[in-house]
Amino acid sequence: MSDDNSHAVRRSQFFLPTTKETPSDAQIASHRLMLRAGMVRQSSAGIYSWLPLGFRVLRKIEKIVREEQNLAGAQELLMPTIQSADLWRASGRYEDYGKEMLRISDRHDREMLYGPTNEELITEIFAGTLRSYRDVPKTLYHIQWKFRDEVRPRFGVMRGREFYMKDAYSFDLTSELGRVSYNKMFIAYLRTFARMGINAIPMRADTGPIGGELSHEFIILADTGESEIFCDQDLIDMDVMASEVDYAVDLQPIVDKWTGLYAATDEMHDEKKFEANVPEGKRVCARGIEVGHIFFFGTKYSEKLGAKVNLQNGDERAVQMGSYGIGVSRLVGGIIEASHDEEGIIWPESVAPFRVGIINLRQGDNACDQSCNDLFIKLAEQGVEVIYDDRSERAGGKFADMELTGIPYQVIIGPKGVEKGVLEFKNRKTGEREEFSSDALFSRLGIN
Ligand code: ATP
Ligand code: MG
C-alpha cells in the first residue's frame, strides 16, 4: 500500500522489459530469471541497475529488514559509502583487506575508499559522541550500498561488487550484556527471513577477517548455493513465528534451542560430531546461500579506536561490540533460488512486486476491457498492489510474462467469463484455478 498510485500499474505503460531469450552468461536460475523478468540490468561486472520491478522487490525486502531491526530495538542511521583510509589504518585493516577494497583518492590526493563494511566508521562515531556507561546499550544500523572488488563477481546480484547490505552494530558495557544484544539480533534474523517466506538456518561460523569469538551465518538451502552445509532436519522444520517475541525477556533459552541442534558449513563441519549428535535419518547435507552473518567480537575495534565509556567509579572501559549483516540485494536472488519453477519466479507474497496481476484475454473487446478496468480501479482504490496487463498482445504472451514475473495471484478475464459473470483466479504457487464472482474475489483477497 502506498499513498501515491505507484502500487497500481498498467502494463502498457510500466517499464518492464521482459525477454523470452535465456541470457547466455547467466549460470543460475535466479540470475537468468532476474534478467528475463526485467528486474535488473548489468552496467559493468558485478554492478547492476535496478529496474522498476526489481527495485520494488528490493524495497520490500528492505522494509521487512527495517521493521524487524526496529522491533528488536536497533536504531537506524545512515553512514556514507565513502570512507577515509586513515580510519582503516587506525584499526589495522587497511592493509589486511587487500584487493577487495576499492581505493580511491580525491583531488587533494587524500586516500579514500568505498566502504566494504562499517565497523571502523560506526566505532569512530561512538567514540566521538558517547562517554558514559549510561549511554549503553545501543544497537545502531544502516542500510547502505557496499563495494567489494570480488575476484569473481557472478550469479548476478548474489555475488556482486556493489551490493546493498543492512549492517547493525551493538555497543555494551560487558560481554554478558553484549551477548544479550547478540541474541536479540539472532532472533530478529530468524523472524526477518521467516517473514520473507524463506528458511534461513543459523550455523556456527568462522569469524574470518572481522575477528572475534562468536559468530553465526544464516543460510538458506538451495542447490546452487556456494556453501556446503550439514544440519539436522529438525532445524529445517522448526517454526520461527510460532510465538510472539518479547525482546525484554531472556532470549538465551530460545537461542539455545536453535544452536543446540547441529548445523555447520563445511569450514566448521566435524563429521564425528555430526554423526554423534544427529540421528542418521535426520542428517542433511546440502548446499546453501549465506544471507546473513552475525559476529560478537568484544573490544577488537573499540580498544583501537577509543570507543570507551566512563564507569560510575571513574574508570574507563572499552565497549563490547558485535556486528550484524544482512545481504539485502543478495536476498532478491536468494529468494528466487529457493522459489521458482520452469516458468519463472514464484514470489512469496510478502516480497512480491505486485500481489495481483490482471490478464485481459481480449484487449479491445468492450466488455473485457471494462470488466478489467473496473477491477483494476477497485483494487487500486483498496490499496492492493496490482499490475494490469492491458497490452494488445496474444494471451499466450501475457500468461508467460505473468508466470515469469511471479505475481502471486492472477485474475484472468476473457469474453466467456465476462458473459457468465465470473473471473478466473489462479494461484501462481499452487497452480490452482478457481472461478469467482468479483465479490467472492474481493473476499478471497481479504478486501471488502
Ligand atoms: P561471502 O562469504 O558470501 O563472500 P561474506 O562472509 O564476505 O560473504 P559478510 O561480510 O558476512 O559477507 O557480509 C554480510 C552479508 O552481506 C553476507 O551474509 C551476504 O549476505 C552479503 N554479501 C557479502 N558479500 C556480498 C556480495 N559480494 N554480493 C552480495 N551480497 C554480499
Ligand atoms: Mg559472512
CSV table of C-alpha atoms and ligand atoms in Angstrom, one decimal:
chain,number,residue,atom,x,y,z
A,1,MET,CA,0.0,0.0,0.0
A,2,SER,CA,1.1,3.5,-0.7
A,3,ASP,CA,-0.4,6.9,-0.9
A,4,ASP,CA,0.6,7.6,-4.5
A,5,ASN,CA,-0.5,5.5,-7.4
A,6,SER,CA,2.7,3.5,-7.9
A,7,HIS,CA,1.1,0.4,-6.3
A,8,ALA,CA,-1.2,0.0,-9.3
A,9,VAL,CA,0.3,0.0,-12.8
A,10,ARG,CA,-0.9,-0.7,-16.3
A,11,ARG,CA,1.5,-3.0,-18.1
A,12,SER,CA,1.2,-1.0,-21.3
A,13,GLN,CA,2.9,2.0,-19.5
A,14,PHE,CA,5.0,0.2,-17.0
A,15,PHE,CA,8.7,-0.1,-17.7
A,16,LEU,CA,9.1,-3.9,-17.7
A,17,PRO,CA,11.5,-5.1,-20.4
A,18,THR,CA,10.9,-8.9,-20.2
A,19,THR,CA,12.5,-11.3,-22.7
A,20,LYS,CA,12.0,-14.8,-23.8
A,21,GLU,CA,15.6,-15.4,-24.6
A,22,THR,CA,17.8,-17.1,-22.0
A,23,PRO,CA,20.8,-14.9,-21.4
A,24,SER,CA,23.9,-16.9,-22.2
A,25,ASP,CA,26.1,-15.6,-19.5
A,26,ALA,CA,23.7,-16.4,-16.6
A,27,GLN,CA,24.6,-19.7,-15.0
A,28,ILE,CA,22.0,-20.0,-12.3
A,29,ALA,CA,18.2,-19.7,-12.3
A,30,SER,CA,17.8,-16.6,-10.2
A,31,HIS,CA,20.3,-14.7,-12.4
A,32,ARG,CA,18.5,-15.9,-15.6
A,33,LEU,CA,15.1,-15.1,-14.3
A,34,MET,CA,16.0,-11.6,-12.9
A,35,LEU,CA,17.4,-10.7,-16.3
A,36,ARG,CA,14.5,-12.2,-18.2
A,37,ALA,CA,11.9,-10.6,-15.9
A,38,GLY,CA,13.4,-7.2,-16.5
A,39,MET,CA,14.4,-6.7,-12.8
A,40,VAL,CA,18.0,-5.7,-13.2
A,41,ARG,CA,20.4,-4.8,-15.9
A,42,GLN,CA,24.2,-5.2,-15.6
A,43,SER,CA,26.1,-2.0,-16.0
A,44,SER,CA,29.6,-3.4,-15.5
A,45,ALA,CA,30.9,-6.6,-13.9
A,46,GLY,CA,29.1,-7.2,-10.6
A,47,ILE,CA,27.4,-3.8,-10.8
A,48,TYR,CA,23.6,-3.6,-11.6
A,49,SER,CA,20.9,-1.1,-12.2
A,50,TRP,CA,17.7,-2.0,-10.5
A,51,LEU,CA,14.7,-1.6,-12.9
A,52,PRO,CA,11.3,-0.9,-11.5
A,53,LEU,CA,10.2,-4.5,-10.9
A,54,GLY,CA,13.4,-5.5,-9.3
A,55,PHE,CA,13.5,-2.3,-7.3
A,56,ARG,CA,10.1,-2.9,-5.9
A,57,VAL,CA,11.2,-6.3,-4.5
A,58,LEU,CA,14.4,-4.8,-3.1
A,59,ARG,CA,12.3,-2.2,-1.3
A,60,LYS,CA,10.0,-4.9,0.1
A,61,ILE,CA,12.9,-6.9,1.5
A,62,GLU,CA,14.5,-3.7,2.9
A,63,LYS,CA,11.2,-2.8,4.6
A,64,ILE,CA,10.9,-6.2,6.4
A,65,VAL,CA,14.6,-6.0,7.5
A,66,ARG,CA,14.0,-2.4,8.8
A,67,GLU,CA,10.8,-3.3,10.7
A,68,GLU,CA,12.4,-6.3,12.4
A,69,GLN,CA,15.6,-4.3,13.3
A,70,ASN,CA,13.4,-1.6,14.8
A,71,LEU,CA,11.3,-4.1,16.7
A,72,ALA,CA,14.5,-5.6,18.2
A,73,GLY,CA,15.4,-2.1,19.5
A,74,ALA,CA,18.0,-1.2,16.9
A,75,GLN,CA,18.1,2.5,15.7
A,76,GLU,CA,18.5,3.5,12.1
A,77,LEU,CA,21.1,6.0,10.9
A,78,LEU,CA,22.9,6.4,7.6
A,79,MET,CA,26.6,6.4,7.1
A,80,PRO,CA,28.3,7.4,3.8
A,81,THR,CA,29.6,4.9,1.2
A,82,ILE,CA,33.0,6.7,1.0
A,83,GLN,CA,35.3,6.4,4.0
A,84,SER,CA,38.8,7.7,4.8
A,85,ALA,CA,41.8,5.4,4.6
A,86,ASP,CA,43.2,6.7,7.8
A,87,LEU,CA,40.3,5.3,9.8
A,88,TRP,CA,41.1,1.9,8.5
A,89,ARG,CA,44.7,2.3,9.2
A,90,ALA,CA,43.8,3.0,12.8
A,91,SER,CA,42.1,-0.3,13.1
A,92,GLY,CA,44.8,-2.1,11.2
A,93,ARG,CA,42.5,-3.4,8.5
A,94,TYR,CA,43.6,-1.0,5.7
A,95,GLU,CA,46.4,-3.4,4.6
A,96,ASP,CA,44.7,-6.6,5.6
A,97,TYR,CA,41.7,-6.0,3.4
A,98,GLY,CA,43.7,-6.4,0.2
A,99,LYS,CA,42.5,-6.1,-3.3
A,100,GLU,CA,38.8,-6.5,-2.3
A,101,MET,CA,38.8,-2.9,-1.2
A,102,LEU,CA,38.2,-0.2,-3.8
A,103,ARG,CA,40.7,2.5,-3.0
A,104,ILE,CA,40.2,6.0,-4.4
A,105,SER,CA,42.0,9.3,-4.0
A,106,ASP,CA,40.3,12.7,-4.0
A,107,ARG,CA,41.6,15.9,-5.8
A,108,HIS,CA,43.9,16.6,-2.8
A,109,ASP,CA,45.4,13.2,-3.1
A,110,ARG,CA,43.8,12.1,0.2
A,111,GLU,CA,43.2,8.4,0.3
A,112,MET,CA,39.6,7.3,0.5
A,113,LEU,CA,37.8,4.0,-0.1
A,114,TYR,CA,34.4,2.8,-0.9
A,115,GLY,CA,33.2,1.0,2.3
A,116,PRO,CA,33.1,-2.8,2.2
A,117,THR,CA,31.6,-2.7,5.7
A,118,ASN,CA,31.4,-0.2,8.6
A,119,GLU,CA,32.9,-1.4,11.8
A,120,GLU,CA,35.5,1.4,11.8
A,121,LEU,CA,33.2,4.2,10.9
A,122,ILE,CA,30.5,3.3,13.5
A,123,THR,CA,33.1,2.8,16.2
A,124,GLU,CA,34.5,6.2,15.4
A,125,ILE,CA,31.0,7.8,15.6
A,126,PHE,CA,30.5,6.2,19.0
A,127,ALA,CA,34.0,7.2,20.2
A,128,GLY,CA,33.4,10.8,19.2
A,129,THR,CA,29.9,11.2,20.8
A,130,LEU,CA,29.3,8.8,23.7
A,131,ARG,CA,31.1,8.8,27.0
A,132,SER,CA,29.2,7.3,29.9
A,133,TYR,CA,28.1,3.8,31.0
A,134,ARG,CA,24.6,5.3,30.8
A,135,ASP,CA,25.0,5.7,27.0
A,136,VAL,CA,24.9,1.9,26.5
A,137,PRO,CA,23.4,-0.5,25.4
A,138,LYS,CA,23.0,0.8,21.9
A,139,THR,CA,22.4,-1.0,18.6
A,140,LEU,CA,22.7,1.1,15.5
A,141,TYR,CA,22.2,0.1,11.9
A,142,HIS,CA,22.0,1.4,8.4
A,143,ILE,CA,21.0,0.0,5.0
A,144,GLN,CA,23.6,1.2,2.5
A,145,TRP,CA,25.5,0.2,-0.6
A,146,LYS,CA,28.8,-1.5,-0.1
A,147,PHE,CA,31.6,-2.3,-2.5
A,148,ARG,CA,33.9,-5.3,-2.5
A,149,ASP,CA,36.0,-5.9,-5.5
A,150,GLU,CA,35.3,-9.6,-5.6
A,151,VAL,CA,37.7,-11.8,-7.5
A,152,ARG,CA,34.9,-13.5,-9.3
A,153,PRO,CA,31.6,-11.5,-9.3
A,154,ARG,CA,29.0,-13.9,-10.5
A,155,PHE,CA,25.4,-15.2,-10.2
A,156,GLY,CA,24.1,-11.7,-10.8
A,157,VAL,CA,23.2,-9.8,-7.6
A,158,MET,CA,24.1,-12.8,-5.4
A,159,ARG,CA,27.8,-12.1,-5.6
A,160,GLY,CA,28.0,-8.5,-6.9
A,161,ARG,CA,30.7,-6.0,-6.4
A,162,GLU,CA,28.4,-3.2,-5.5
A,163,PHE,CA,25.6,-4.6,-3.2
A,164,TYR,CA,23.1,-3.5,-0.7
A,165,MET,CA,23.6,-4.5,2.9
A,166,LYS,CA,22.0,-3.9,6.3
A,167,ASP,CA,24.7,-3.7,8.9
A,168,ALA,CA,24.0,-3.2,12.6
A,169,TYR,CA,26.5,-2.7,15.4
A,170,SER,CA,25.9,-3.3,19.1
A,171,PHE,CA,27.7,-1.5,22.0
A,172,ASP,CA,27.5,-2.9,25.5
A,173,LEU,CA,29.3,-2.5,28.8
A,174,THR,CA,30.1,-6.1,29.5
A,175,SER,CA,30.4,-9.2,27.3
A,176,GLU,CA,27.4,-10.7,29.1
A,177,LEU,CA,25.3,-7.8,28.0
A,178,GLY,CA,26.9,-8.0,24.6
A,179,ARG,CA,25.6,-11.5,24.4
A,180,VAL,CA,22.1,-10.1,25.2
A,181,SER,CA,22.4,-7.8,22.2
A,182,TYR,CA,23.7,-10.6,20.0
A,183,ASN,CA,20.7,-12.8,21.0
A,184,LYS,CA,18.2,-10.1,20.1
A,185,MET,CA,19.8,-9.9,16.6
A,186,PHE,CA,19.8,-13.7,16.3
A,187,ILE,CA,16.0,-13.8,16.9
A,188,ALA,CA,15.4,-10.7,14.7
A,189,TYR,CA,17.2,-12.6,11.9
A,190,LEU,CA,15.1,-15.7,12.3
A,191,ARG,CA,12.0,-13.5,12.2
A,192,THR,CA,13.2,-11.4,9.2
A,193,PHE,CA,13.9,-14.4,7.0
A,194,ALA,CA,10.7,-16.2,8.0
A,195,ARG,CA,8.7,-13.2,7.1
A,196,MET,CA,10.2,-13.3,3.6
A,197,GLY,CA,9.0,-16.9,3.2
A,198,ILE,CA,12.4,-18.4,3.4
A,199,ASN,CA,14.0,-20.9,5.7
A,200,ALA,CA,17.4,-19.5,6.9
A,201,ILE,CA,19.2,-21.8,9.2
A,202,PRO,CA,21.7,-20.3,11.7
A,203,MET,CA,25.0,-22.1,11.6
A,204,ARG,CA,28.1,-21.8,13.7
A,205,ALA,CA,30.6,-19.9,11.6
A,206,ASP,CA,34.2,-18.9,11.3
A,207,THR,CA,34.7,-15.2,12.2
A,208,GLY,CA,37.2,-14.5,9.4
A,209,PRO,CA,38.6,-11.0,9.0
A,210,ILE,CA,36.0,-9.4,11.2
A,211,GLY,CA,37.5,-11.3,14.1
A,212,GLY,CA,36.0,-12.4,17.5
A,213,GLU,CA,34.8,-15.4,19.3
A,214,LEU,CA,31.1,-15.9,18.5
A,215,SER,CA,29.5,-15.9,15.0
A,216,HIS,CA,26.6,-17.4,13.1
A,217,GLU,CA,25.8,-17.5,9.4
A,218,PHE,CA,22.2,-17.6,8.3
A,219,ILE,CA,21.9,-19.9,5.3
A,220,ILE,CA,19.1,-20.8,3.0
A,221,LEU,CA,19.1,-24.1,1.3
A,222,ALA,CA,19.5,-24.1,-2.5
A,223,ASP,CA,21.3,-26.4,-4.8
A,224,THR,CA,23.2,-23.6,-6.4
A,225,GLY,CA,24.5,-22.2,-3.1
A,226,GLU,CA,28.2,-21.6,-2.8
A,227,SER,CA,28.5,-23.1,0.7
A,228,GLU,CA,28.2,-26.8,1.6
A,229,ILE,CA,26.2,-27.3,4.7
A,230,PHE,CA,25.5,-30.1,7.2
A,231,CYS,CA,22.5,-29.8,9.5
A,232,ASP,CA,19.8,-31.5,11.5
A,233,GLN,CA,16.4,-31.9,9.7
A,234,ASP,CA,14.7,-30.6,12.9
A,235,LEU,CA,16.3,-27.2,12.3
A,236,ILE,CA,14.7,-27.0,8.8
A,237,ASP,CA,11.3,-27.9,10.3
A,238,MET,CA,11.4,-25.6,13.3
A,239,ASP,CA,8.7,-22.9,13.3
A,240,VAL,CA,10.1,-19.4,13.9
A,241,MET,CA,7.0,-17.4,14.1
A,242,ALA,CA,5.2,-19.8,16.5
A,243,SER,CA,5.2,-17.3,19.3
A,244,GLU,CA,5.3,-13.5,19.6
A,245,VAL,CA,8.8,-12.4,20.6
A,246,ASP,CA,9.3,-10.4,23.7
A,247,TYR,CA,12.7,-8.8,23.4
A,248,ALA,CA,12.6,-7.8,27.1
A,249,VAL,CA,12.9,-11.4,28.4
A,250,ASP,CA,16.0,-13.6,28.5
A,251,LEU,CA,16.3,-14.9,24.9
A,252,GLN,CA,19.1,-17.4,25.7
A,253,PRO,CA,16.8,-20.4,26.0
A,254,ILE,CA,15.3,-19.7,22.6
A,255,VAL,CA,18.7,-19.2,21.0
A,256,ASP,CA,19.9,-22.4,22.7
A,257,LYS,CA,17.0,-24.3,21.1
A,258,TRP,CA,18.4,-23.4,17.7
A,259,THR,CA,22.1,-23.6,18.4
A,260,GLY,CA,21.7,-26.8,20.4
A,261,LEU,CA,21.0,-28.7,17.2
A,262,TYR,CA,23.8,-29.5,14.8
A,263,ALA,CA,24.4,-27.2,11.9
A,264,ALA,CA,27.7,-26.1,10.2
A,265,THR,CA,29.1,-25.0,7.0
A,266,ASP,CA,32.0,-27.1,5.5
A,267,GLU,CA,34.6,-24.9,7.2
A,268,MET,CA,33.3,-25.7,10.7
A,269,HIS,CA,32.0,-29.2,9.9
A,270,ASP,CA,33.1,-32.0,12.2
A,271,GLU,CA,31.9,-35.4,10.8
A,272,LYS,CA,32.3,-37.2,14.1
A,273,LYS,CA,30.2,-34.7,16.0
A,274,PHE,CA,27.6,-34.7,13.2
A,275,GLU,CA,27.2,-38.4,13.4
A,276,ALA,CA,27.2,-38.4,17.2
A,277,ASN,CA,24.6,-35.6,17.5
A,278,VAL,CA,22.2,-36.2,14.7
A,279,PRO,CA,20.3,-39.4,14.1
A,280,GLU,CA,21.0,-40.9,10.7
A,281,GLY,CA,17.6,-40.2,9.2
A,282,LYS,CA,17.9,-36.5,10.1
A,283,ARG,CA,21.3,-35.8,8.7
A,284,VAL,CA,21.0,-33.3,5.9
A,285,CYS,CA,24.0,-32.5,3.6
A,286,ALA,CA,23.0,-29.8,1.2
A,287,ARG,CA,24.1,-26.6,-0.4
A,288,GLY,CA,23.2,-23.1,0.8
A,289,ILE,CA,23.4,-19.4,0.3
A,290,GLU,CA,24.6,-17.1,3.1
A,291,VAL,CA,22.1,-14.3,3.5
A,292,GLY,CA,23.1,-13.0,6.9
A,293,HIS,CA,26.1,-13.1,9.2
A,294,ILE,CA,26.4,-12.0,12.8
A,295,PHE,CA,29.5,-11.6,15.0
A,296,PHE,CA,30.4,-10.8,18.5
A,297,PHE,CA,33.9,-9.5,18.7
A,298,GLY,CA,34.3,-7.8,22.1
A,299,THR,CA,36.7,-4.9,22.2
A,300,LYS,CA,38.6,-5.5,18.9
A,301,TYR,CA,37.6,-2.2,17.4
A,302,SER,CA,36.6,-0.2,20.5
A,303,GLU,CA,40.2,-0.5,22.0
A,304,LYS,CA,42.0,0.7,18.9
A,305,LEU,CA,39.5,3.5,18.0
A,306,GLY,CA,38.9,4.7,21.5
A,307,ALA,CA,35.2,3.8,22.0
A,308,LYS,CA,35.3,3.9,25.7
A,309,VAL,CA,32.8,4.8,28.4
A,310,ASN,CA,33.4,6.1,32.0
A,311,LEU,CA,32.1,3.8,34.7
A,312,GLN,CA,30.5,5.0,37.9
A,313,ASN,CA,33.7,4.6,39.8
A,314,GLY,CA,35.6,6.9,37.4
A,315,ASP,CA,37.4,4.0,35.5
A,316,GLU,CA,37.2,3.9,31.7
A,317,ARG,CA,36.3,0.8,29.8
A,318,ALA,CA,36.3,-0.1,26.1
A,319,VAL,CA,32.8,-1.1,24.9
A,320,GLN,CA,31.9,-4.7,23.8
A,321,MET,CA,30.8,-4.8,20.3
A,322,GLY,CA,29.0,-7.0,17.8
A,323,SER,CA,28.2,-6.6,14.1
A,324,TYR,CA,25.3,-8.0,12.1
A,325,GLY,CA,25.0,-8.1,8.3
A,326,ILE,CA,22.1,-9.0,6.0
A,327,GLY,CA,22.6,-9.2,2.2
A,328,VAL,CA,19.5,-7.2,1.2
A,329,SER,CA,20.3,-7.3,-2.6
A,330,ARG,CA,21.6,-10.9,-2.4
A,331,LEU,CA,18.3,-11.9,-0.9
A,332,VAL,CA,16.4,-10.9,-4.1
A,333,GLY,CA,18.4,-13.6,-5.9
A,334,GLY,CA,18.4,-16.0,-2.9
A,335,ILE,CA,14.6,-16.0,-2.6
A,336,ILE,CA,14.3,-16.7,-6.3
A,337,GLU,CA,16.7,-19.6,-6.0
A,338,ALA,CA,14.5,-21.0,-3.2
A,339,SER,CA,11.3,-20.3,-5.0
A,340,HIS,CA,10.9,-20.7,-8.8
A,341,ASP,CA,9.8,-23.3,-11.4
A,342,GLU,CA,10.3,-23.9,-15.1
A,343,GLU,CA,8.0,-20.9,-16.0
A,344,GLY,CA,9.6,-18.4,-13.7
A,345,ILE,CA,9.7,-16.8,-10.3
A,346,ILE,CA,7.2,-17.7,-7.5
A,347,TRP,CA,7.3,-14.7,-5.1
A,348,PRO,CA,6.3,-15.3,-1.5
A,349,GLU,CA,3.5,-12.8,-1.0
A,350,SER,CA,5.5,-10.6,1.5
A,351,VAL,CA,8.1,-9.7,-1.1
A,352,ALA,CA,6.2,-9.8,-4.3
A,353,PRO,CA,6.5,-6.7,-6.5
A,354,PHE,CA,2.7,-6.9,-7.0
A,355,ARG,CA,0.1,-9.0,-5.2
A,356,VAL,CA,-2.3,-9.4,-8.1
A,357,GLY,CA,-1.9,-9.5,-11.9
A,358,ILE,CA,-4.9,-8.9,-14.2
A,359,ILE,CA,-4.8,-10.5,-17.6
A,360,ASN,CA,-7.1,-9.2,-20.2
A,361,LEU,CA,-7.6,-12.1,-22.7
A,362,ARG,CA,-9.3,-9.9,-25.3
A,363,GLN,CA,-7.9,-6.4,-25.3
A,364,GLY,CA,-10.1,-4.2,-27.4
A,365,ASP,CA,-13.3,-6.1,-26.6
A,366,ASN,CA,-15.5,-3.6,-24.9
A,367,ALA,CA,-16.9,-5.9,-22.2
A,368,CYS,CA,-13.5,-7.4,-21.4
A,369,ASP,CA,-11.8,-4.0,-21.2
A,370,GLN,CA,-14.5,-2.6,-19.0
A,371,SER,CA,-14.5,-5.6,-16.7
A,372,CYS,CA,-10.7,-5.4,-16.3
A,373,ASN,CA,-10.7,-1.7,-15.9
A,374,ASP,CA,-13.3,-1.8,-13.1
A,375,LEU,CA,-11.4,-4.5,-11.3
A,376,PHE,CA,-8.2,-2.6,-11.7
A,377,ILE,CA,-9.6,0.6,-10.3
A,378,LYS,CA,-11.3,-1.2,-7.4
A,379,LEU,CA,-8.1,-3.0,-6.4
A,380,ALA,CA,-6.1,0.2,-6.8
A,381,GLU,CA,-8.5,2.1,-4.5
A,382,GLN,CA,-8.3,-0.7,-1.9
A,383,GLY,CA,-4.5,-0.2,-1.9
A,384,VAL,CA,-3.9,-3.7,-3.5
A,385,GLU,CA,-0.6,-3.8,-5.4
A,386,VAL,CA,-1.8,-4.7,-8.8
A,387,ILE,CA,-0.4,-4.9,-12.3
A,388,TYR,CA,-2.9,-4.9,-15.2
A,389,ASP,CA,-1.7,-6.4,-18.4
A,390,ASP,CA,-3.7,-4.2,-20.8
A,391,ARG,CA,-1.4,-4.7,-23.8
A,392,SER,CA,-2.7,-5.7,-27.2
A,393,GLU,CA,-0.8,-9.0,-27.1
A,394,ARG,CA,-1.6,-12.6,-27.6
A,395,ALA,CA,-3.0,-14.3,-24.4
A,396,GLY,CA,-0.1,-16.7,-24.5
A,397,GLY,CA,2.5,-13.9,-24.2
A,398,LYS,CA,0.6,-12.4,-21.3
A,399,PHE,CA,0.4,-15.7,-19.4
A,400,ALA,CA,4.1,-16.4,-20.0
A,401,ASP,CA,5.0,-12.9,-18.6
A,402,MET,CA,2.8,-13.2,-15.6
A,403,GLU,CA,4.3,-16.6,-14.7
A,404,LEU,CA,7.8,-15.3,-15.4
A,405,THR,CA,7.4,-12.3,-13.1
A,406,GLY,CA,5.9,-14.5,-10.3
A,407,ILE,CA,2.9,-12.4,-9.3
A,408,PRO,CA,1.2,-14.5,-6.6
A,409,TYR,CA,-2.4,-14.1,-7.8
A,410,GLN,CA,-3.6,-13.9,-11.4
A,411,VAL,CA,-7.0,-12.8,-12.4
A,412,ILE,CA,-7.8,-13.8,-15.9
A,413,ILE,CA,-10.7,-12.1,-17.7
A,414,GLY,CA,-12.0,-13.2,-21.1
A,415,PRO,CA,-15.2,-13.0,-23.1
A,416,LYS,CA,-16.7,-16.3,-21.8
A,417,GLY,CA,-16.1,-15.4,-18.1
A,418,VAL,CA,-17.5,-11.9,-18.6
A,419,GLU,CA,-20.7,-13.4,-20.1
A,420,LYS,CA,-21.1,-15.8,-17.2
A,421,GLY,CA,-20.2,-13.0,-14.7
A,422,VAL,CA,-17.1,-14.9,-13.3
A,423,LEU,CA,-13.4,-14.2,-13.1
A,424,GLU,CA,-10.8,-16.9,-13.2
A,425,PHE,CA,-8.4,-16.8,-10.3
A,426,LYS,CA,-5.0,-18.5,-10.4
A,427,ASN,CA,-2.6,-19.1,-7.6
A,428,ARG,CA,0.9,-18.9,-9.0
A,429,LYS,CA,2.4,-21.1,-6.4
A,430,THR,CA,0.0,-24.0,-6.3
A,431,GLY,CA,-1.3,-23.6,-9.9
A,432,GLU,CA,-4.8,-23.9,-8.5
A,433,ARG,CA,-7.5,-22.2,-10.5
A,434,GLU,CA,-10.9,-21.1,-9.3
A,435,GLU,CA,-13.8,-19.2,-10.6
A,436,PHE,CA,-15.2,-16.3,-8.6
A,437,SER,CA,-17.7,-13.6,-8.9
A,438,SER,CA,-16.0,-10.2,-8.3
A,439,ASP,CA,-17.4,-10.1,-4.7
A,440,ALA,CA,-16.1,-13.5,-3.9
A,441,LEU,CA,-12.7,-12.5,-5.4
A,442,PHE,CA,-12.5,-9.5,-3.0
A,443,SER,CA,-13.3,-11.6,0.0
A,444,ARG,CA,-10.7,-14.2,-1.2
A,445,LEU,CA,-8.1,-11.3,-1.2
A,446,GLY,CA,-9.3,-10.1,2.2
A,447,ILE,CA,-10.8,-6.8,1.0
A,448,ASN,CA,-14.4,-5.6,1.0
B,1,ATP,P1,30.6,-14.4,1.4
B,1,ATP,O1,31.2,-15.4,2.3
B,1,ATP,O2,29.4,-14.8,0.6
B,1,ATP,O3,31.6,-13.7,0.5
B,1,ATP,P2,31.0,-12.6,3.5
B,1,ATP,O4,31.1,-13.5,4.6
B,1,ATP,O5,32.2,-12.0,2.9
B,1,ATP,O6,30.1,-13.2,2.3
B,1,ATP,P3,29.8,-10.6,5.3
B,1,ATP,O7,31.0,-9.7,5.5
B,1,ATP,O8,29.4,-11.6,6.3
B,1,ATP,O9,30.0,-11.4,3.9
B,1,ATP,O10,28.6,-9.7,4.8
B,1,ATP,C1,27.3,-9.8,5.3
B,1,ATP,C2,26.3,-10.2,4.2
B,1,ATP,O11,26.4,-9.4,3.0
B,1,ATP,C3,26.5,-11.6,3.8
B,1,ATP,O12,25.9,-12.6,4.6
B,1,ATP,C4,25.9,-11.6,2.4
B,1,ATP,O13,24.5,-11.9,2.5
B,1,ATP,C5,26.1,-10.2,1.9
B,1,ATP,N1,27.2,-10.2,0.9
B,1,ATP,C6,28.5,-10.3,1.2
B,1,ATP,N2,29.2,-10.2,0.1
B,1,ATP,C7,28.3,-10.0,-0.9
B,1,ATP,C8,28.5,-9.8,-2.4
B,1,ATP,N3,29.7,-9.7,-3.0
B,1,ATP,N4,27.3,-9.6,-3.1
B,1,ATP,C9,26.1,-9.6,-2.5
B,1,ATP,N5,26.0,-9.8,-1.2
B,1,ATP,C10,27.0,-10.0,-0.4
B,2,MG,MG,29.9,-13.7,6.0
